[in-house]
CSV table of C-alpha atoms (C1' of nucleotides) in Angstrom, one decimal:
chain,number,residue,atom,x,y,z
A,1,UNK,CA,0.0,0.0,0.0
A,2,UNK,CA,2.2,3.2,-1.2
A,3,UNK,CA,0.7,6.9,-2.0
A,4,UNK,CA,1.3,6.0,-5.4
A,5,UNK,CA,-1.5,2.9,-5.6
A,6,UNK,CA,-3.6,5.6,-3.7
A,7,UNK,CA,-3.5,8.2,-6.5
A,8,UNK,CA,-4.1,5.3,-9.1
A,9,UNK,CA,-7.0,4.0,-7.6
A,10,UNK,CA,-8.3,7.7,-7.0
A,11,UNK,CA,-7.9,8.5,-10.5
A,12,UNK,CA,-9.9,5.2,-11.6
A,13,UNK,CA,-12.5,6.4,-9.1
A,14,UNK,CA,-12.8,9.9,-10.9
A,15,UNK,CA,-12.6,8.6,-14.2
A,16,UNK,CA,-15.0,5.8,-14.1
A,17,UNK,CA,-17.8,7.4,-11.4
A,18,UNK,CA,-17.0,10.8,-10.9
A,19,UNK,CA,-15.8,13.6,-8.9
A,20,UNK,CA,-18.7,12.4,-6.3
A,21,UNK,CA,-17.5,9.0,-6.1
A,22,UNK,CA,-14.3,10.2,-4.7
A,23,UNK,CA,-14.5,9.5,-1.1
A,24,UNK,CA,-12.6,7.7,1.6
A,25,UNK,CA,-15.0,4.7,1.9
A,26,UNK,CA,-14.9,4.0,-2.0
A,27,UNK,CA,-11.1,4.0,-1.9
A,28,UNK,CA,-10.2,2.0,1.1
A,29,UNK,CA,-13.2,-0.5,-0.3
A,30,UNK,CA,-10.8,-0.4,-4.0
A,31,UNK,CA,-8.0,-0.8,-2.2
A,32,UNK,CA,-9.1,-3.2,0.3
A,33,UNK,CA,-8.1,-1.7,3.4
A,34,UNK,CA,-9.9,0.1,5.8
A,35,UNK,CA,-10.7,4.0,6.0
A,36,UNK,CA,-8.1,5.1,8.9
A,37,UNK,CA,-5.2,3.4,6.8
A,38,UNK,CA,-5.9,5.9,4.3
A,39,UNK,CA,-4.9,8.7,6.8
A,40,UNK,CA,-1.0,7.0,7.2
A,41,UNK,CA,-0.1,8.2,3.8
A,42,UNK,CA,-2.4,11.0,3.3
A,43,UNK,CA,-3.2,13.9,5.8
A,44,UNK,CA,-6.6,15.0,4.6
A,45,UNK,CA,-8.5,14.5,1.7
A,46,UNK,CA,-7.7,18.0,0.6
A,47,UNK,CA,-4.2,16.8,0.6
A,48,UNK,CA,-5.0,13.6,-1.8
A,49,UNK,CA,-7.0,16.0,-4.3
A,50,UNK,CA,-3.7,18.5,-4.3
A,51,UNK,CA,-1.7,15.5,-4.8
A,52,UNK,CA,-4.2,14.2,-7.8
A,53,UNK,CA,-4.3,17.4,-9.4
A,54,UNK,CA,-0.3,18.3,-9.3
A,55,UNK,CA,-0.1,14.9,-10.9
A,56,UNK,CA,-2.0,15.5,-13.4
A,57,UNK,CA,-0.5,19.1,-14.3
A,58,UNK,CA,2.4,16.7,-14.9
A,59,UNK,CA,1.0,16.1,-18.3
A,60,UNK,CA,1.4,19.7,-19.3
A,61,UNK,CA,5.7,19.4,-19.3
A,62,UNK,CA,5.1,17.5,-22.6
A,63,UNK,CA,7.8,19.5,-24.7
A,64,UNK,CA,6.1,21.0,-27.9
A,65,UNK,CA,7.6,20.1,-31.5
A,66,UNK,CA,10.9,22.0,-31.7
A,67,UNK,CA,11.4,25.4,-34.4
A,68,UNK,CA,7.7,26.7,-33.2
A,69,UNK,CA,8.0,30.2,-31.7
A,70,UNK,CA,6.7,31.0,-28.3
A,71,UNK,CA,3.3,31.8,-29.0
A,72,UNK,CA,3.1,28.4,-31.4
A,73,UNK,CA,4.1,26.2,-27.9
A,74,UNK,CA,2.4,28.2,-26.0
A,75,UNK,CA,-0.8,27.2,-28.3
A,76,UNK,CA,0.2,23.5,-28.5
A,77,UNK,CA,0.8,23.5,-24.6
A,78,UNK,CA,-2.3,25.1,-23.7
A,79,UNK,CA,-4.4,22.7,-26.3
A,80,UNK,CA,-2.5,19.8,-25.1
A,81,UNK,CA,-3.2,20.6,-21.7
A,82,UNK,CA,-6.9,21.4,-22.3
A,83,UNK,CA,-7.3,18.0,-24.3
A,84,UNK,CA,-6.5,16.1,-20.6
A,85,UNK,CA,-8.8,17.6,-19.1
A,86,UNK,CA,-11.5,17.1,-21.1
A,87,UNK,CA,-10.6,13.7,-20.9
A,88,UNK,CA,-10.3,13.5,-17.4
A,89,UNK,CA,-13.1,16.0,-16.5
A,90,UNK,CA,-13.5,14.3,-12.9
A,91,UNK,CA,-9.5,15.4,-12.7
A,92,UNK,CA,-10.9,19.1,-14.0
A,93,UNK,CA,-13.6,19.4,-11.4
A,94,UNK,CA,-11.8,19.4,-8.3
A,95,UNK,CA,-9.0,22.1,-9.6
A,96,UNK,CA,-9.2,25.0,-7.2
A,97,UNK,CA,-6.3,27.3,-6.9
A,98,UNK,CA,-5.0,25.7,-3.7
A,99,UNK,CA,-2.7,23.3,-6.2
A,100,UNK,CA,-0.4,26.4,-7.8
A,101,UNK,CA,2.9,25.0,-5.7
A,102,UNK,CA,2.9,20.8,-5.9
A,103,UNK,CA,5.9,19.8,-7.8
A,104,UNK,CA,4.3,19.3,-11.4
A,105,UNK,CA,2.4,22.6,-10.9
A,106,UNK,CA,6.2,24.4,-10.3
A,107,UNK,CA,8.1,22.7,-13.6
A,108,UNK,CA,4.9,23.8,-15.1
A,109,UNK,CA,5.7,28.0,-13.9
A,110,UNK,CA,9.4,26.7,-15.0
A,111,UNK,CA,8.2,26.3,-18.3
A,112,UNK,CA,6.2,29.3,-19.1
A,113,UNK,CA,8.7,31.8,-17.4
A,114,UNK,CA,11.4,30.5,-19.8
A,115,UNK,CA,9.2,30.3,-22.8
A,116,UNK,CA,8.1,34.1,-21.9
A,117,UNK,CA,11.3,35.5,-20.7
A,118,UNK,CA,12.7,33.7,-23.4
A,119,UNK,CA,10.5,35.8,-26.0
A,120,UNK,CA,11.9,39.3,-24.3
A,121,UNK,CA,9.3,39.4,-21.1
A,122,UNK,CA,10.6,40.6,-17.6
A,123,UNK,CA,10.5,38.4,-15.5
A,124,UNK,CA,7.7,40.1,-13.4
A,125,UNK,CA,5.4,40.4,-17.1
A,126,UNK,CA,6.2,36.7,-18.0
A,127,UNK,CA,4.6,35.4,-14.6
A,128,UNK,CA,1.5,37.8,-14.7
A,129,UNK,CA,1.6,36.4,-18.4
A,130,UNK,CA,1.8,32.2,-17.9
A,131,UNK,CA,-0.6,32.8,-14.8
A,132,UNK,CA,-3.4,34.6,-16.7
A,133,UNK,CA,-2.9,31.9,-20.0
A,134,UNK,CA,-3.3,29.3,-17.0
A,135,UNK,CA,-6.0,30.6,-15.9
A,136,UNK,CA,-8.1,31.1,-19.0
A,137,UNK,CA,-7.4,27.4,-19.6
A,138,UNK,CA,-8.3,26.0,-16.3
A,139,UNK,CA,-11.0,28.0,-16.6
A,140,UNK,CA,-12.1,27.1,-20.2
A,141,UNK,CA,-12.8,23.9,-19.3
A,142,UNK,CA,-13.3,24.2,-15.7
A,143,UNK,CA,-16.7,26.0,-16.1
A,144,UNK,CA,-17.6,24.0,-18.9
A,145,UNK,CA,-17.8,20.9,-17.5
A,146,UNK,CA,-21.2,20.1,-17.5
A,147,UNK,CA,-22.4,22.0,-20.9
A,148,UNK,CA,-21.1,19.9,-23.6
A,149,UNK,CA,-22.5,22.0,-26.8
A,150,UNK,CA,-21.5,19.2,-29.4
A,151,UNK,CA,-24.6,17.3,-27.9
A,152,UNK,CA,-27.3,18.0,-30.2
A,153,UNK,CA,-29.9,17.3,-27.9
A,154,UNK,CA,-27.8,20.7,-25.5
A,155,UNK,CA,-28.4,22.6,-28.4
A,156,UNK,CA,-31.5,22.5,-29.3
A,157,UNK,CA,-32.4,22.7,-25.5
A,158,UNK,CA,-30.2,26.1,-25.4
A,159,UNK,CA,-32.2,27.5,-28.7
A,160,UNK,CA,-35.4,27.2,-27.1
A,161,UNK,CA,-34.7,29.1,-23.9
A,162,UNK,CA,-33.2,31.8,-25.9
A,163,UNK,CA,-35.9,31.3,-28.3
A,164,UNK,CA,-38.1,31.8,-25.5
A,165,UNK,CA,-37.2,35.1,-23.8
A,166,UNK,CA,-39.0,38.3,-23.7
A,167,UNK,CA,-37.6,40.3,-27.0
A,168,UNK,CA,-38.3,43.7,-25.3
A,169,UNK,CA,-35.5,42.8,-22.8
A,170,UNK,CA,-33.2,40.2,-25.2
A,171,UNK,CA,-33.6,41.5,-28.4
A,172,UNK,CA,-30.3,39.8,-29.3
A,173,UNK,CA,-30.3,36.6,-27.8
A,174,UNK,CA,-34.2,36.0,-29.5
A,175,UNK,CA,-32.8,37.1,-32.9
A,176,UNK,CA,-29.5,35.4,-32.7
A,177,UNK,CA,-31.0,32.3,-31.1
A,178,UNK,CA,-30.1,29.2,-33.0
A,179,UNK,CA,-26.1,30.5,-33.8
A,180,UNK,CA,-25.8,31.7,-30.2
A,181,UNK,CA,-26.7,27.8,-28.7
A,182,UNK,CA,-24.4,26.0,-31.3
A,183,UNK,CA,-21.5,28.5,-29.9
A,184,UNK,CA,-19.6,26.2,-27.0
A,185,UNK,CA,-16.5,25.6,-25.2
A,186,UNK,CA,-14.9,24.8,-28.0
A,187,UNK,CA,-15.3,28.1,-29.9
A,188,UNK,CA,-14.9,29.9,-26.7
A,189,UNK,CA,-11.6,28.1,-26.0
A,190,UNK,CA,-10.0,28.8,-29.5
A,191,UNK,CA,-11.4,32.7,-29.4
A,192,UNK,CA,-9.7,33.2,-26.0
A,193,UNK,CA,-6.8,31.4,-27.0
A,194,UNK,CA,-5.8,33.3,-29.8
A,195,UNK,CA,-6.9,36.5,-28.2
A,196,UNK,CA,-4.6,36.2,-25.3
A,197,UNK,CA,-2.0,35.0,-27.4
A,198,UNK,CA,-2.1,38.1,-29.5
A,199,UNK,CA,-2.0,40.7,-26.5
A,200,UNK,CA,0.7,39.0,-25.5
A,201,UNK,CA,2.1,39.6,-28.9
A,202,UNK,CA,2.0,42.8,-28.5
A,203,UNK,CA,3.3,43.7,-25.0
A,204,UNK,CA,6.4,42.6,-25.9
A,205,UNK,CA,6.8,44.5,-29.1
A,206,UNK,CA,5.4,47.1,-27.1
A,207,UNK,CA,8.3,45.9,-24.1
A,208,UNK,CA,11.3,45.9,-26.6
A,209,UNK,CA,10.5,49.7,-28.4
A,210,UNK,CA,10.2,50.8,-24.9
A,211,UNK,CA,13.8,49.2,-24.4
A,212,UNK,CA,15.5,50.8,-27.3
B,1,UNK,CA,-40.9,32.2,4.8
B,2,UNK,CA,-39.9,33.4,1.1
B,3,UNK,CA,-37.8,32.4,-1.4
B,4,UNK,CA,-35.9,36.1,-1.1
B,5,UNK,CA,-35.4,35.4,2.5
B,6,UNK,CA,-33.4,32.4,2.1
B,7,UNK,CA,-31.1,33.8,-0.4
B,8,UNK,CA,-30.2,36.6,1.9
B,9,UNK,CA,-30.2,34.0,5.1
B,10,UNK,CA,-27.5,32.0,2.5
B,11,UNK,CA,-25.5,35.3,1.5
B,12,UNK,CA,-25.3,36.2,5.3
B,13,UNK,CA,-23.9,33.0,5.9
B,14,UNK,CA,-21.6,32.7,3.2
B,15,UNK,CA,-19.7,36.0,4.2
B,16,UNK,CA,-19.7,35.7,7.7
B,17,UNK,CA,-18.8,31.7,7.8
B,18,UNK,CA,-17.8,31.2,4.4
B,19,UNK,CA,-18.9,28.3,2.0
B,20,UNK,CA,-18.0,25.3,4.3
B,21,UNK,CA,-21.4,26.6,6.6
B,22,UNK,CA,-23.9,26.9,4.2
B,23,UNK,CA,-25.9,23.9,5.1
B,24,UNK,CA,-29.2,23.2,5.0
B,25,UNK,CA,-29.5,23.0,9.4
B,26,UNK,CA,-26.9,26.5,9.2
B,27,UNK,CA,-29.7,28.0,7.2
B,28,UNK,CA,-32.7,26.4,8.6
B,29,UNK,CA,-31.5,27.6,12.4
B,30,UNK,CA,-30.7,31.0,11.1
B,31,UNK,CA,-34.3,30.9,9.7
B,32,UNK,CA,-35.6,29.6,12.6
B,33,UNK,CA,-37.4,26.6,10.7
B,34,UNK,CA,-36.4,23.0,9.9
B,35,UNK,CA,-34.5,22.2,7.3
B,36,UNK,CA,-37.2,20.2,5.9
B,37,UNK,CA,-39.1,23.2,5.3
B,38,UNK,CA,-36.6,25.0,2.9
B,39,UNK,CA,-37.3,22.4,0.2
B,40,UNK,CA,-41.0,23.4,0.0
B,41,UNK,CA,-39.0,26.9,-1.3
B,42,UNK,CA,-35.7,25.0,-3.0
B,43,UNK,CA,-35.5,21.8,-5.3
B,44,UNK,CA,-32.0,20.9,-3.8
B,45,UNK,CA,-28.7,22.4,-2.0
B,46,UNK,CA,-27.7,23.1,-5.4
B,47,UNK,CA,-30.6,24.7,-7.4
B,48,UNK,CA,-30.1,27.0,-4.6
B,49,UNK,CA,-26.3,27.5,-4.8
B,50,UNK,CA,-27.1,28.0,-8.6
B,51,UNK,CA,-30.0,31.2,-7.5
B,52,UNK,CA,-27.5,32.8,-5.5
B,53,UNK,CA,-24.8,32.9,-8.1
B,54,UNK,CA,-27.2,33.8,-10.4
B,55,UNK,CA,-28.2,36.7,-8.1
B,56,UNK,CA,-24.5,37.7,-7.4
B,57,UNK,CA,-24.1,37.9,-11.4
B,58,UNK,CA,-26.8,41.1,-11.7
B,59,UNK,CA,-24.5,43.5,-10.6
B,60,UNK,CA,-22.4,43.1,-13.8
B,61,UNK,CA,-25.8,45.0,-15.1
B,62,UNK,CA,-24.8,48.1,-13.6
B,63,UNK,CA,-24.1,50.2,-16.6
B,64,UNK,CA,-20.4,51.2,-17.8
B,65,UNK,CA,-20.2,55.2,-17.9
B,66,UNK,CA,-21.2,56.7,-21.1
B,67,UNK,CA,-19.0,58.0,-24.2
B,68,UNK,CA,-16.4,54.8,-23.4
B,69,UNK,CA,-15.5,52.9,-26.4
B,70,UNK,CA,-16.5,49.0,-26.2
B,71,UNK,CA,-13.1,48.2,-24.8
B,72,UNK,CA,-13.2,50.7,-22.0
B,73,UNK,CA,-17.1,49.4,-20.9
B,74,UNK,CA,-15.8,45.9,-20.7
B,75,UNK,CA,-12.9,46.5,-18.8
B,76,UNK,CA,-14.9,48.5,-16.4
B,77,UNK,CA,-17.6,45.7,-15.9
B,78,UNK,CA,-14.8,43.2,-15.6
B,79,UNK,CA,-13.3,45.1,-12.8
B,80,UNK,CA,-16.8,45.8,-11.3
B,81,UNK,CA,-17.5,41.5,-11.5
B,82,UNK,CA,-14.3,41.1,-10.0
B,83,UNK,CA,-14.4,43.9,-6.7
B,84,UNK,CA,-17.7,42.2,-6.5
B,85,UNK,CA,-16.5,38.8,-6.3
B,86,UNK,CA,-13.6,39.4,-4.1
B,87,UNK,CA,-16.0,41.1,-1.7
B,88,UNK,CA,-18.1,38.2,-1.6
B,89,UNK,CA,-15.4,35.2,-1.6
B,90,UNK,CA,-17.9,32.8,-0.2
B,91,UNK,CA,-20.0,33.1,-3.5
B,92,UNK,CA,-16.8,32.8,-5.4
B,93,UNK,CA,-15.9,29.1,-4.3
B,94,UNK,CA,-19.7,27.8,-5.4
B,95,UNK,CA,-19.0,29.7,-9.3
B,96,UNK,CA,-19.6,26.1,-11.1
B,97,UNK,CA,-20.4,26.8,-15.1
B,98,UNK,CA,-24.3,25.7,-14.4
B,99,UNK,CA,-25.8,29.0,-13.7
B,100,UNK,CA,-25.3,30.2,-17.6
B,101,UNK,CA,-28.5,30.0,-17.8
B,102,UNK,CA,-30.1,32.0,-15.1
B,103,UNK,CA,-31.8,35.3,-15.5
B,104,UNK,CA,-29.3,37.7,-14.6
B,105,UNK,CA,-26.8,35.3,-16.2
B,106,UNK,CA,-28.6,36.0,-19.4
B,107,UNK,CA,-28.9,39.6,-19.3
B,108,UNK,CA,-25.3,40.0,-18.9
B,109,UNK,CA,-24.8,38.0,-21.8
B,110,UNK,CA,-27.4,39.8,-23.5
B,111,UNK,CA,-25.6,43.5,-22.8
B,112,UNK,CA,-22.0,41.9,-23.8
B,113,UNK,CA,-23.8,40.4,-27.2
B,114,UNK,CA,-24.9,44.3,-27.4
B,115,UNK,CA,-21.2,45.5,-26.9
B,116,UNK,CA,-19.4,42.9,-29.2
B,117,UNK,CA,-21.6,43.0,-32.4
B,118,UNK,CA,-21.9,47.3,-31.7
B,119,UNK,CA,-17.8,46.9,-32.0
B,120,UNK,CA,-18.4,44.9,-35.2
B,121,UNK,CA,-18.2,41.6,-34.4
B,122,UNK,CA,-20.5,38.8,-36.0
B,123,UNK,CA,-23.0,37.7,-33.6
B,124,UNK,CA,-21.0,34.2,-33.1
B,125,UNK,CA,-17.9,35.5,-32.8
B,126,UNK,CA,-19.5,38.1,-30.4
B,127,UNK,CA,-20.7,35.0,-28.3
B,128,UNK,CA,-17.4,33.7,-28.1
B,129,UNK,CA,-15.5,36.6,-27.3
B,130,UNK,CA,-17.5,37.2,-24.5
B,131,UNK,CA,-17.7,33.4,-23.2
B,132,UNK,CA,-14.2,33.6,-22.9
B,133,UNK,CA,-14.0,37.2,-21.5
B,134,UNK,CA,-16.4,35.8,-18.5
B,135,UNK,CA,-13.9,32.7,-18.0
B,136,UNK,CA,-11.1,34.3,-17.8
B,137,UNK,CA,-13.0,37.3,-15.1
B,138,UNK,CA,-14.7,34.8,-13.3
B,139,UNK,CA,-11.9,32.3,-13.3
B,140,UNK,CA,-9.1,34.6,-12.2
B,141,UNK,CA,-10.9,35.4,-9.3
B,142,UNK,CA,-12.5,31.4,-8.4
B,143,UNK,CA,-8.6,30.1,-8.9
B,144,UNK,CA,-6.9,32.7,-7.0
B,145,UNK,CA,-9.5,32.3,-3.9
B,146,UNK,CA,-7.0,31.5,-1.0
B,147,UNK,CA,-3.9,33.2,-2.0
B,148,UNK,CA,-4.0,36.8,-1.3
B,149,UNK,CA,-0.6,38.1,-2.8
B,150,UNK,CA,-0.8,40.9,-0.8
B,151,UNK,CA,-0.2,39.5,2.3
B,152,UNK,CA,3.1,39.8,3.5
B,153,UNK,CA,3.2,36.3,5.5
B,154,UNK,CA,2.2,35.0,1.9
B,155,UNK,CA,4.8,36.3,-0.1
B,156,UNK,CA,7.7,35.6,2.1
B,157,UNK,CA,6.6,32.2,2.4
B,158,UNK,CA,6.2,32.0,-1.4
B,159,UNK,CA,9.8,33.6,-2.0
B,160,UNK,CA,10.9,31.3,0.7
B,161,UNK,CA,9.6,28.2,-1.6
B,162,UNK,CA,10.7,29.4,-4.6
B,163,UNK,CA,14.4,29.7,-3.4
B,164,UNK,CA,14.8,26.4,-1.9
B,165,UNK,CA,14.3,24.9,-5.2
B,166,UNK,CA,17.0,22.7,-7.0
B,167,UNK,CA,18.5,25.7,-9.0
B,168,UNK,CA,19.2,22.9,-11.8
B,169,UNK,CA,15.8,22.1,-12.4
B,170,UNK,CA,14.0,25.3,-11.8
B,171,UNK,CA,16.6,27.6,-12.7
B,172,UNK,CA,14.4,31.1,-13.2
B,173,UNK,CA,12.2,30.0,-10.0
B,174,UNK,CA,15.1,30.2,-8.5
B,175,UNK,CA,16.9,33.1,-9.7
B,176,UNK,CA,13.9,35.4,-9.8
B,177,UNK,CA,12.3,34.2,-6.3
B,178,UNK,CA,12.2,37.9,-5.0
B,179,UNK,CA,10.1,38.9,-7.6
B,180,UNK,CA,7.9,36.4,-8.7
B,181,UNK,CA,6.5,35.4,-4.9
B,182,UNK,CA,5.1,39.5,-5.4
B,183,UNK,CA,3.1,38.7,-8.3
B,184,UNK,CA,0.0,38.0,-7.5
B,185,UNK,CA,-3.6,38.0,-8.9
B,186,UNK,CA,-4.2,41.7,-9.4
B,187,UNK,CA,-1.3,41.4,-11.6
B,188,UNK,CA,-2.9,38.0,-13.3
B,189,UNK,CA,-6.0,40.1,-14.0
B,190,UNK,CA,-4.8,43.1,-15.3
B,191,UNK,CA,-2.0,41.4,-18.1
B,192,UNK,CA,-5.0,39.0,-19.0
B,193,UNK,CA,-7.7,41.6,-19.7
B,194,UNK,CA,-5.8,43.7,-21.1
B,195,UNK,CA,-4.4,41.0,-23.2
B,196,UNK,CA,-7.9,40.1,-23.9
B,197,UNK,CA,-9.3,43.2,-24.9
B,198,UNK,CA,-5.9,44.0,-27.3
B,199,UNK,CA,-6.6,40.7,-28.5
B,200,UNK,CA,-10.4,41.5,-29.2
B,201,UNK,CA,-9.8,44.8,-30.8
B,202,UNK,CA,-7.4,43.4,-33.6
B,203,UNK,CA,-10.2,40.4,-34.2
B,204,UNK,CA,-12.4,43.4,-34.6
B,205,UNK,CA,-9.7,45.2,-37.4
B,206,UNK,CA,-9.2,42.1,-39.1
B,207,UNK,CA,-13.1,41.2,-39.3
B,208,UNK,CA,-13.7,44.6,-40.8
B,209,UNK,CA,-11.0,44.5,-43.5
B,210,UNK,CA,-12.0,41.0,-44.8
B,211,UNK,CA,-15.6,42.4,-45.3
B,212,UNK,CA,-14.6,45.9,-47.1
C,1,DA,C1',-52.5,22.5,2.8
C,2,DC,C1',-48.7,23.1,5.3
C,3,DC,C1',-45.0,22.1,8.6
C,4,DT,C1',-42.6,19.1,11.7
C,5,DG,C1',-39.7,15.4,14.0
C,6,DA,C1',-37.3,11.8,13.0
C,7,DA,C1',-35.1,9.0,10.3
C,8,DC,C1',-32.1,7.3,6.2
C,9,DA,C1',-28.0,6.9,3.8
C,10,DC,C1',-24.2,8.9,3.4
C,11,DC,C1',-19.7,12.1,4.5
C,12,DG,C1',-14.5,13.1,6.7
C,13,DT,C1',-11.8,12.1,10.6
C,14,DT,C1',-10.2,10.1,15.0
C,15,DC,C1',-8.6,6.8,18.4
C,16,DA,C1',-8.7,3.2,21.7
C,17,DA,C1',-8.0,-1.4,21.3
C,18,DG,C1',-5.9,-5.1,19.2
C,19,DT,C1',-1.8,-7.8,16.9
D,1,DA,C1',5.1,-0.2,14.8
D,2,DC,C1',1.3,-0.8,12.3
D,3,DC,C1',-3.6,-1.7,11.3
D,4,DT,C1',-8.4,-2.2,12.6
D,5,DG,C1',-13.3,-1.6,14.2
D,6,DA,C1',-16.1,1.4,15.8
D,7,DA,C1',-17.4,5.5,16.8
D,8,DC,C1',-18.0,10.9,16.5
D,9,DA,C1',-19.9,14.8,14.5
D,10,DC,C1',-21.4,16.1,10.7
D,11,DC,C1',-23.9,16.1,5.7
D,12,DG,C1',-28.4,16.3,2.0
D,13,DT,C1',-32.8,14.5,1.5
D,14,DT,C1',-37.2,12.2,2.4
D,15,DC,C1',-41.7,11.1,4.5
D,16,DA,C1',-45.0,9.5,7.7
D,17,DA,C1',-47.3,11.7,11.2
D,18,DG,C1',-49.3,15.6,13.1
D,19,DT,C1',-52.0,20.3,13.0
DNA sequence: ACCTGAACACCGTTCAAGT
DNA sequence: ACCTGAACACCGTTCAAGT
């Protein structure tokens, strides 16, 4: 019984019945042992989520393809990383911010200060910079969770309450109904991405003129 | 007994106890009922949670000042969301993605459709922009909940961490420790709105070039 | 028709007692 | 030294029984 079988069997847990389904009794019944044993290699269960979540931010430090430019791994990383979650959206449900200084979490900040100072940030702009493209990522998929707008049967659902509202007072979302409910996370994802991406852009041509 | 009641019972509770006390017996004894009772007003714990997020969202109606360009109005309400938010930090931690769909949630999105397709924007893209503009706002805050940068306790034990790291794998964490334990979410927020809304505003140029 | 008391089926966590 | 069984103090939710 190590910390590491622990994990495993948590992240079966998540991935086969849920964030929910994640508690002590359904791990110690996995793993055969009783509750309190649980508590030998794992203070809390605050402790075990950190522990789940840093290990899955280990997944970001895949290293993109080499000759891209800083926004192009930036891209690929934040895609790559957004791709796990969606796959593991029990994983993607218990991020909080409480996770920002486990181990994978830190050769994570690593990667984007080099990639950013790297591309002519300070250091103090290149932190701001990786935090907010963090964010918007966790984010992206983080408050998407349960709204999956590929589902056909989401969509039409979403058409009919804007459909369905007063016109007076939503003018737009009655006339823009049926493109407004196919937008989703997707859409919103990419937009952001690429928006970000492009400020960034330009605060550090706007960093190096101010430098000359 | 109203509905009104136990949304302002729940927001007392949230800001004086925080999230972890708002419990169905927390809110039936400060109602002086049983709990049994609030589910002839509430469906469940969370349609409730979901009402008073939805509530805390109408104050992103209060109107930007006049003669602002769209970029200026959606900073402004993104700052406003965000004081809001990190006034009420209990309300914060419950921000799932479910409420979307509430009424005040859908006014907001209403006025933001207004300001997007005013800027020129098509209505989809519009949608999107916005989407994402709210994730990033609302997840900057949600992700940032426990670590106030501007306590002084916090940073020193940030710099602290930082500096105690293996200078061959983390090299910049290392180096740039003083520095990087100071940046905190205010600093997040402002790089990734404004990277946002520079972002937006050449989405906006480019749309309008490819249709002249 | 409405509210209540009491229960049900769960939680996370602790700790004396065993081996 | 390690693990266990059993309990403690909580949850959200339901429902027969009362008024």
């Amino acid at each position: 019984m190590t910390l590491e079988a622990i994990l495993d069997a948590s992240m079966a847990l998540l991935d086969t019945r849920g964030a929910a389904a994640l508690t002590m009794r359904n791990l110690a019944e996995a793993l055969d042992c009783t509750q309190a044993s649980l508590y030998r290699h794992v203070r809390n269960r605050e402790e075990l989520v950190t522990l789940l979540v840093d290990r899955t931010l280990g997944v970001a430090s895949s290293v993109p393809p080499d000759g891209a430019d800083w926004a192009e791994k930036a891209a690929w990383s934040a895609r790559l990383f957004r791709e796990h979650l969606l796959r593991h959206p029990g994983v993607a449900s218990l991020l909080r911010g409480t996770e920002r200084l486990g181990p994978n979490s830190l050769a994570g900040r690593e990667y984007s200060l080099e990639l950013f100072i790297g591309a002519g940030l300070s250091p103090r702009l290149a932190a701001a910079v990786a935090s907010s493209l963090a964010t918007f990522v966790i984010g992206s998929v983080h408050f998407n969770l349960g709204l999956d707008a590929s589902d056909s049967e989401e969509i039409s659902h979403r058409r009919l309450l804007y459909r369905s509202r007063d016109a007076a007072a939503f003018p737009l979302l009655v006339q823009h109904a049926d493109v407004l409910a196919e937008v989703g996370s997707d859409d919103e994802f990419e937009v952001g991405l690429n928006a970000l991406l492009t400020g960034f852009r330009i605060l550090i041509e706007r960093e190096d003129t101010t430098r000359d």
